[in-house]
Tab-separated table of C-alpha atoms in Angstrom:
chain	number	residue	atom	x	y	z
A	1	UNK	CA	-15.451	-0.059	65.881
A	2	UNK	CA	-15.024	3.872	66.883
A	3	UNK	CA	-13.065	5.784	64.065
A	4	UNK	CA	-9.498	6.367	64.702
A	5	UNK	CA	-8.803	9.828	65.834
A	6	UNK	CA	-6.028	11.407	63.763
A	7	UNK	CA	-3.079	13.172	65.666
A	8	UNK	CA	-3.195	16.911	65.228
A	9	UNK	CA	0.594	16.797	63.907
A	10	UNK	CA	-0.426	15.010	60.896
A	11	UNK	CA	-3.773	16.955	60.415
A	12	UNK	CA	-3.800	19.644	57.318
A	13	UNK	CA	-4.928	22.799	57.651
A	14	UNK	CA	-7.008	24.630	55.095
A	15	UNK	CA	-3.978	26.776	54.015
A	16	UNK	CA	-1.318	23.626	53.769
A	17	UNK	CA	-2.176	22.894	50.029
A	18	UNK	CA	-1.602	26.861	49.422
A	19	UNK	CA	1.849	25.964	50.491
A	20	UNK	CA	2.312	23.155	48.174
A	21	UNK	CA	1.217	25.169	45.227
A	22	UNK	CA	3.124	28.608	46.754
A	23	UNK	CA	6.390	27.492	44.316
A	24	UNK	CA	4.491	26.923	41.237
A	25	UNK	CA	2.409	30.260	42.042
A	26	UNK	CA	5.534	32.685	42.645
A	27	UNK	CA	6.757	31.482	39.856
A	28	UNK	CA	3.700	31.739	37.289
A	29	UNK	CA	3.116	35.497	38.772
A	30	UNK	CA	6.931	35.813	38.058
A	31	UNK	CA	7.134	34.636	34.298
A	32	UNK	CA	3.515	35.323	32.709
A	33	UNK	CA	0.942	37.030	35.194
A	34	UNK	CA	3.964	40.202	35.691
A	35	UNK	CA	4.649	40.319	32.274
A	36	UNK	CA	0.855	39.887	30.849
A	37	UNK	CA	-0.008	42.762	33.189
A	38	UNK	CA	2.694	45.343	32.204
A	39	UNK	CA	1.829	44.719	28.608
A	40	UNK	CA	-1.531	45.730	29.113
A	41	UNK	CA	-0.396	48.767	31.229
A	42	UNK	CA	2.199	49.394	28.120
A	43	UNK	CA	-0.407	49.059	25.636
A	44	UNK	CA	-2.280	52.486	27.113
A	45	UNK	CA	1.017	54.456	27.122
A	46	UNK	CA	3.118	56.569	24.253
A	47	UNK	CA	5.846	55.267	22.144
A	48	UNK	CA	8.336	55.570	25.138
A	49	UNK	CA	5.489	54.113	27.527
A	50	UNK	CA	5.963	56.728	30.023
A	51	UNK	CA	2.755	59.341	29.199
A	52	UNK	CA	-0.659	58.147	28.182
A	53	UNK	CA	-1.534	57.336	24.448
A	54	UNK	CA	-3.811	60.030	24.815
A	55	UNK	CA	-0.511	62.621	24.026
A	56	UNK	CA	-0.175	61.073	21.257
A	57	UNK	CA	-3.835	62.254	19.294
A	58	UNK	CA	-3.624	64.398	16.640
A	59	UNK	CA	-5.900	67.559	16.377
A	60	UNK	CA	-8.283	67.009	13.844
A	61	UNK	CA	-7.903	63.485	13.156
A	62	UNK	CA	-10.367	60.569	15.732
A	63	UNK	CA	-8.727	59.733	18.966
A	64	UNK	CA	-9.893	56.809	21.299
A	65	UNK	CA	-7.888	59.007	23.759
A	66	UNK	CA	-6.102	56.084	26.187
A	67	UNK	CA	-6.902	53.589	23.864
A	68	UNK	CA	-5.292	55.336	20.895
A	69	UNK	CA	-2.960	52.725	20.417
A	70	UNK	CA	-5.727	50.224	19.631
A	71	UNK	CA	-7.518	52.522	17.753
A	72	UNK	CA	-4.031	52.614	15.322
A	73	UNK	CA	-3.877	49.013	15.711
A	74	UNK	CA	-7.447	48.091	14.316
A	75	UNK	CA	-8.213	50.824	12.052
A	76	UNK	CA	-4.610	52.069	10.592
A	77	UNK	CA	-4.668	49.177	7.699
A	78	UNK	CA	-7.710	50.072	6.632
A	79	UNK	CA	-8.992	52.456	3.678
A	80	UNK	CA	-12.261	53.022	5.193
A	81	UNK	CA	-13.119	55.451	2.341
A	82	UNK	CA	-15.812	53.252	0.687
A	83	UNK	CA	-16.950	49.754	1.366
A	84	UNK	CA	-15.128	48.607	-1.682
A	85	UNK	CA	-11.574	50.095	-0.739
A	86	UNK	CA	-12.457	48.615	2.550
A	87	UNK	CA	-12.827	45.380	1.736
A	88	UNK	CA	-9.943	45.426	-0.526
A	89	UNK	CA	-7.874	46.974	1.853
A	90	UNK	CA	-9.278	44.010	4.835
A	91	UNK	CA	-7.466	41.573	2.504
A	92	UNK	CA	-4.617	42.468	2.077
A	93	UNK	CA	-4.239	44.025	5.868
A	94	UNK	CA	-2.835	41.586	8.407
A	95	UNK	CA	-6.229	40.713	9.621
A	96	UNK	CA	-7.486	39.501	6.655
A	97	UNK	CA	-3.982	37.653	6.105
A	98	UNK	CA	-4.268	35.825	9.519
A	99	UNK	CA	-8.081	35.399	8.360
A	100	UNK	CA	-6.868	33.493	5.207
A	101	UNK	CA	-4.208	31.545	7.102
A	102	UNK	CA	-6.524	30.579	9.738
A	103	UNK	CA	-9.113	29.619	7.101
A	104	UNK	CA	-7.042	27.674	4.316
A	105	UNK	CA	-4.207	25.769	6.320
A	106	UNK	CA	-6.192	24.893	9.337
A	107	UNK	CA	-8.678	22.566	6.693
A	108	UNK	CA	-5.767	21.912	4.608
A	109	UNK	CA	-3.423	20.410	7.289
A	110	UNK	CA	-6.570	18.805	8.990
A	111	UNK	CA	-8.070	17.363	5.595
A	112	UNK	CA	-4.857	16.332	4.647
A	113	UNK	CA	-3.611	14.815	8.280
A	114	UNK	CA	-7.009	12.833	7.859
A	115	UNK	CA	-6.712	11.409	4.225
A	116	UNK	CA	-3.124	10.879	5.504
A	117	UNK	CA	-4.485	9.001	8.540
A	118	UNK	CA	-7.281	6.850	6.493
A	119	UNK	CA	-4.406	5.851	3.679
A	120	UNK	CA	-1.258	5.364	6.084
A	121	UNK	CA	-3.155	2.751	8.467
A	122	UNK	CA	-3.859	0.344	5.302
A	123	UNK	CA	-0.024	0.315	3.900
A	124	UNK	CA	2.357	-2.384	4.166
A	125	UNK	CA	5.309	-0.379	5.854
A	126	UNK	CA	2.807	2.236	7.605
A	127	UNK	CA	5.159	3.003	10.368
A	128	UNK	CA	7.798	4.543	7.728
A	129	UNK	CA	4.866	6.167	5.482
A	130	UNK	CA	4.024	8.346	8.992
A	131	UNK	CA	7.226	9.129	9.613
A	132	UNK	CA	8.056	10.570	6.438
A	133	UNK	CA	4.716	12.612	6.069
A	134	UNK	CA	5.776	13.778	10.101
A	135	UNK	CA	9.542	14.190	9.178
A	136	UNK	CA	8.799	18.185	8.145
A	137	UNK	CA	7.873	18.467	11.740
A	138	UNK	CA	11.444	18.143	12.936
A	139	UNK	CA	12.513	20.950	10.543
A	140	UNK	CA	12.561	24.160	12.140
A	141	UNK	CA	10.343	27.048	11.059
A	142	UNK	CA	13.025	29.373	10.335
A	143	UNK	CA	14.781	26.504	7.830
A	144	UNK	CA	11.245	25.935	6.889
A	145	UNK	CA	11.381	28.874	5.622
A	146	UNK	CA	14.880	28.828	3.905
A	147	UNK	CA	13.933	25.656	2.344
A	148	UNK	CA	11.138	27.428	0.643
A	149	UNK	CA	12.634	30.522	-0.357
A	150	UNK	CA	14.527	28.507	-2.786
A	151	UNK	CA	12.103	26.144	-4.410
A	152	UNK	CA	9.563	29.939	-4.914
A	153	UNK	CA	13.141	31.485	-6.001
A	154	UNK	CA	12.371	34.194	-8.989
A	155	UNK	CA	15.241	35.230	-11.040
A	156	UNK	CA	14.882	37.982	-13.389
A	157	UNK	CA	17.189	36.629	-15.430
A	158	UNK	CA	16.531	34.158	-18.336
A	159	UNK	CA	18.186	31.289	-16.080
A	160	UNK	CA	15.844	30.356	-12.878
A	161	UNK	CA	17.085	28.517	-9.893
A	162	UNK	CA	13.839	28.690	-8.213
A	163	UNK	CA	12.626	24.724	-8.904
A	164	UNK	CA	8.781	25.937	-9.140
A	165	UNK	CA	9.701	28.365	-11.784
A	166	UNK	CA	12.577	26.702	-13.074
A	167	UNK	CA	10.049	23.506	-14.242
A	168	UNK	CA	7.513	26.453	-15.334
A	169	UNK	CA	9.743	27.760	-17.823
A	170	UNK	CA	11.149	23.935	-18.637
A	171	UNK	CA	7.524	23.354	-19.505
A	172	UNK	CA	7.630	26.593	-21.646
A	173	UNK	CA	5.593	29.021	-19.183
A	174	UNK	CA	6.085	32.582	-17.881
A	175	UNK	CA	8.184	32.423	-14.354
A	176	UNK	CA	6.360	33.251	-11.390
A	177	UNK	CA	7.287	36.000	-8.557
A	178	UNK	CA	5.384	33.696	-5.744
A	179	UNK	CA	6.308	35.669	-2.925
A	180	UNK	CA	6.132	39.163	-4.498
A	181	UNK	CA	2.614	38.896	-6.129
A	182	UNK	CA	-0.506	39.791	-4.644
A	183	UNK	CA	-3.179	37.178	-4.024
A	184	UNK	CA	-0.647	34.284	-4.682
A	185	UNK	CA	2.033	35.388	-1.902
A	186	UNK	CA	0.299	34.401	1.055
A	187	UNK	CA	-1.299	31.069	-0.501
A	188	UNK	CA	2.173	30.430	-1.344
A	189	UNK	CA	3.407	30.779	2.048
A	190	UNK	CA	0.576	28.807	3.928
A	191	UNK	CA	1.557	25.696	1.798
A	192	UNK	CA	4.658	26.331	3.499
A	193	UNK	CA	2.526	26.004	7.240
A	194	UNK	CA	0.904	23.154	5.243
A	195	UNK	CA	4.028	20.955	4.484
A	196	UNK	CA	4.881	21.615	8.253
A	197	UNK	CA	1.847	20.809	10.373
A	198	UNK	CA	-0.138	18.012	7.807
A	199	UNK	CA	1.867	15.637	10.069
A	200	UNK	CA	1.037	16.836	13.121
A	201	UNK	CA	-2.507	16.215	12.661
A	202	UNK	CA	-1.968	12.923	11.103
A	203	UNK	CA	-0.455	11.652	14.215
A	204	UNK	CA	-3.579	12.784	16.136
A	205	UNK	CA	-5.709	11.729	13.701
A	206	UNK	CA	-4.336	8.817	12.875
A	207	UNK	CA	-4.446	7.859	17.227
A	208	UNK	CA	-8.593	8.383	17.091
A	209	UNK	CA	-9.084	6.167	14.312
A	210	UNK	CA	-7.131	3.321	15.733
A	211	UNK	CA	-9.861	3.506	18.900
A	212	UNK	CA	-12.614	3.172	16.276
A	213	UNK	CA	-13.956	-0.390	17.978
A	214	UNK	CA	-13.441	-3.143	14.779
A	215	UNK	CA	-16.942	-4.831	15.719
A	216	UNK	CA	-18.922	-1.667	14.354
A	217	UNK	CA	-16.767	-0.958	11.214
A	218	UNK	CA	-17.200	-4.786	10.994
A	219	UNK	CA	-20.877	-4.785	11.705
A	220	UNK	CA	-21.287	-2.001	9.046
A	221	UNK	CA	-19.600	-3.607	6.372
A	222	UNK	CA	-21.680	-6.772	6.877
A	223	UNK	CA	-24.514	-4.830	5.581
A	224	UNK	CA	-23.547	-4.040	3.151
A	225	UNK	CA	-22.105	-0.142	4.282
A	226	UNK	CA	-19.307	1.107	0.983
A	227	UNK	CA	-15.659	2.355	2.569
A	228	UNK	CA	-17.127	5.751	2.003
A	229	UNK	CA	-20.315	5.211	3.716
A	230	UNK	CA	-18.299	3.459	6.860
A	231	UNK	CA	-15.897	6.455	6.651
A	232	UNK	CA	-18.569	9.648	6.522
A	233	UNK	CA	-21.094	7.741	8.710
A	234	UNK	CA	-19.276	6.097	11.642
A	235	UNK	CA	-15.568	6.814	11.790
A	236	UNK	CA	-15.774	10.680	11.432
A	237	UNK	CA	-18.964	10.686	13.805
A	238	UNK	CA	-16.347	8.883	16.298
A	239	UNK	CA	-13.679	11.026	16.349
A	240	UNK	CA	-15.190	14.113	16.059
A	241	UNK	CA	-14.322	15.340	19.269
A	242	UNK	CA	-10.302	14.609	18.340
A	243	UNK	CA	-11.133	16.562	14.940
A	244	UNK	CA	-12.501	19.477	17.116
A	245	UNK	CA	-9.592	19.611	19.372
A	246	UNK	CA	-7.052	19.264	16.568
A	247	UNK	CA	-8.848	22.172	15.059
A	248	UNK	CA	-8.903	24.682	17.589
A	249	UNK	CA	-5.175	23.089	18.387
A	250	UNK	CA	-4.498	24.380	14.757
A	251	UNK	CA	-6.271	27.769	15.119
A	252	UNK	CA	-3.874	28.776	18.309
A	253	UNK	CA	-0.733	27.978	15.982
A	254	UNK	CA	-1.580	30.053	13.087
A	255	UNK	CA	-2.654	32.753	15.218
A	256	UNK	CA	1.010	32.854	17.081
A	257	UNK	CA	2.504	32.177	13.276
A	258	UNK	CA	5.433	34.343	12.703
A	259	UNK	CA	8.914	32.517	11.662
A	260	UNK	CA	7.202	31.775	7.916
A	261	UNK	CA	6.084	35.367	7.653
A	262	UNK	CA	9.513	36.793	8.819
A	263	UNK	CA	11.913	34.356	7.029
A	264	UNK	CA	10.114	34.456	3.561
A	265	UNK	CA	8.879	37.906	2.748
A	266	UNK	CA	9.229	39.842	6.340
A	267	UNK	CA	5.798	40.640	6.218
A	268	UNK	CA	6.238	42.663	2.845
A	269	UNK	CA	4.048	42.925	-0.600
A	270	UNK	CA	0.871	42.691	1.792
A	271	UNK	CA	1.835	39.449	3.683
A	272	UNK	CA	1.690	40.362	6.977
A	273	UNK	CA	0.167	38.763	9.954
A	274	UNK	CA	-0.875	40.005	13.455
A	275	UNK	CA	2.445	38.588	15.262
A	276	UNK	CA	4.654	40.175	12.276
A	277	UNK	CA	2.671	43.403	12.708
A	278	UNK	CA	3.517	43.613	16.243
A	279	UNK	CA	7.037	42.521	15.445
A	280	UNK	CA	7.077	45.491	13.297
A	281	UNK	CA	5.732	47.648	15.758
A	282	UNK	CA	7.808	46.767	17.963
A	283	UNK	CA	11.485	46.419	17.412
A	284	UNK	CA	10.935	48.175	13.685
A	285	UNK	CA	8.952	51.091	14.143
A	286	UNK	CA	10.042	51.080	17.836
A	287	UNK	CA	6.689	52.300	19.235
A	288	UNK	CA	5.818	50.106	22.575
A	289	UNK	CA	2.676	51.574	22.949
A	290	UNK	CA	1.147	49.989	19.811
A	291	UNK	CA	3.294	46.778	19.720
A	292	UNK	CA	1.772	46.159	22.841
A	293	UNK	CA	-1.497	47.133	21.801
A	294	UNK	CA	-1.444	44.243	18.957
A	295	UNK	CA	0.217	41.966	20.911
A	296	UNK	CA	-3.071	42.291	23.252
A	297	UNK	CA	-5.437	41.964	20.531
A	298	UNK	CA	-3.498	38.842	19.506
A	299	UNK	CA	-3.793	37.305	23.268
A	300	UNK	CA	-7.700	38.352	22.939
A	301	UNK	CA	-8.480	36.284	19.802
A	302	UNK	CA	-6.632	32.995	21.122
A	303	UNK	CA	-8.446	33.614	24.292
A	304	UNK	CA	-11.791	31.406	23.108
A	305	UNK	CA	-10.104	28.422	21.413
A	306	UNK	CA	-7.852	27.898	24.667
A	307	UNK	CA	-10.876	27.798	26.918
A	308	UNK	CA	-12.787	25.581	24.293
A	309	UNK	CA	-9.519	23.503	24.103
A	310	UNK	CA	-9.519	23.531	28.295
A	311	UNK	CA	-13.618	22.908	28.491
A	312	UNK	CA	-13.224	19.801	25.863
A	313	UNK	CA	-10.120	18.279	28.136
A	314	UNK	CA	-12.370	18.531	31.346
A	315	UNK	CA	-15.846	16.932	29.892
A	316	UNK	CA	-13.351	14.030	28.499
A	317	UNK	CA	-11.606	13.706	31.894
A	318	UNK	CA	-15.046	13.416	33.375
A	319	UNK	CA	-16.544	10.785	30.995
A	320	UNK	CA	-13.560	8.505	32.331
């Protein structure tokens, strides 16, 4: 039978899908392509972002000349002196605070979502275990934040309203500035991204495992395979793509984290993070040029784990 022709009214051309996707287009170069691109141009300009950062070197002193403003962005927290003040300097900058955020709550919320996962799925009433390990979820940052503020309270008085420090000196112990001392503020505060996000992950988590096929765990323990064995060797193996995403899921939040930062301590006694630093930079210190310049940096570093996230999410589509 001869094909049936089609009638050129309802033929497409090749610039009809453009159309469909023209909306969606004007409105993405509208709301982030615009904006993304006049925050790079800012980035290369002064404090008012009218003349080049160049004006803005100092005679004497190194100048990147149009890149000036990253040049104050990567280097200014730094006492590059010696290696030593250096690296003490790195830790306490808000590099090596987003370093120790990234590092410590991405493997505690994921450990924890995971153990949370394992134990919720063999309770009685597992349903209303998840939902109150995911209840901090619905709590905003910002009251988060609040919440915290008064369990780390620190009264200098001999009374203490803070309930950390308040059982502390019950139990006949020294009170504790939490958010005021060095090398225990910021662990402090990423408990706080802990208590939020441990949920998070334990719904995803908690998803994977439930697609773990019951013949193989089965299989296993027929032979004798332990719970740990069954868990290290086959369900982990299984999910580790889920694990992966949630991870690099995880990475992209702390790296935008702000609200915890701002509420508790407002980035002060060394707590800062890249999004508080540009903050700062920008609507503190007022200087456009190197708010920008941060806020750049910032979009750099996330740059990776989105396109791993994207890559993963394609080869997964593609296996189906």
């Amino acid at each position: 039978m001869a094909p049936r022709s089609v009638p050129n009214i309802m033929r497409q051309g090749k610039y009809v899908p453009w159309l469909y996707l023209l909306p969606a287009l004007l409105i993405m170069s509208m709301f982030i392509v615009y904006p993304m691109l006049n925050t790079i141009s800012l980035s290369f300009k002064d404090r008012s972002g009218v003349e080049s950062a160049a004006t803005t070197c100092v005679a004497g002193n190194p100048c990147w000349g149009v890149f000036e403003n990253y040049r104050i962005a990567l280097t200014a927290e730094f006492d590059t002196r010696t290696f030593s003040t250096f690296w003490s300097s790195f830790w306490l900058s808000s590099y090596g605070n987003t370093l120790k955020w990234i590092v410590l709550m991405v493997s505690g919320t994921v450990g924890l979502g995971l153990v949370f996962a394992v134990l919720a799925d063999r309770v009685k009433y597992e349903a209303l275990a998840k939902a109150i390990i995911f209840m901090p979820m619905a709590v905003s940052f910002v009251g988060a934040g609040i919440i915290w503020k008064f369990v780390y309270d620190y009264g200098t008085q001999q009374v203490q309203i803070g309930l950390l420090n308040a059982i502390i000196t019950k139990l006949g112990g020294q009170p504790v500035a939490f958010l005021s001392t060095l090398h225990v503020n910021t662990f402090a505060l990423v408990v706080v991204g802990v208590w939020i996000w441990t949920g998070f992950c334990m719904t995803i988590l908690s998803a994977a495992l439930k697609s773990v096929p019951d013949e193989v765990l089965e299989a296993a323990r027929v032979d004798g395979a332990t719970e740990w064995t069954v868990f290290w060797k086959i369900m982990v193996p299984i999910i580790m793509p889920t694990i992966t995403v949630v991870v690099t899921t995880m990475v992209i939040n702390v790296l935008k984290l702000f609200d915890i930062v701002y509420v508790m301590t407002g980035g002060n006694f060394s707590t800062d993070v890249i999004a508080n630093r540009m903050y700062t930079e920008m609507y503190k210190n007022f200087h456009v040029g190197r708010g920008t310049a941060v806020a750049v940096i910032l979009v750099i570093a996330i740059i990776p784990f989105i396109y791993f996230n994207i890559k993963r999410f394609i080869a997964q589509e593609e296996m189906r």
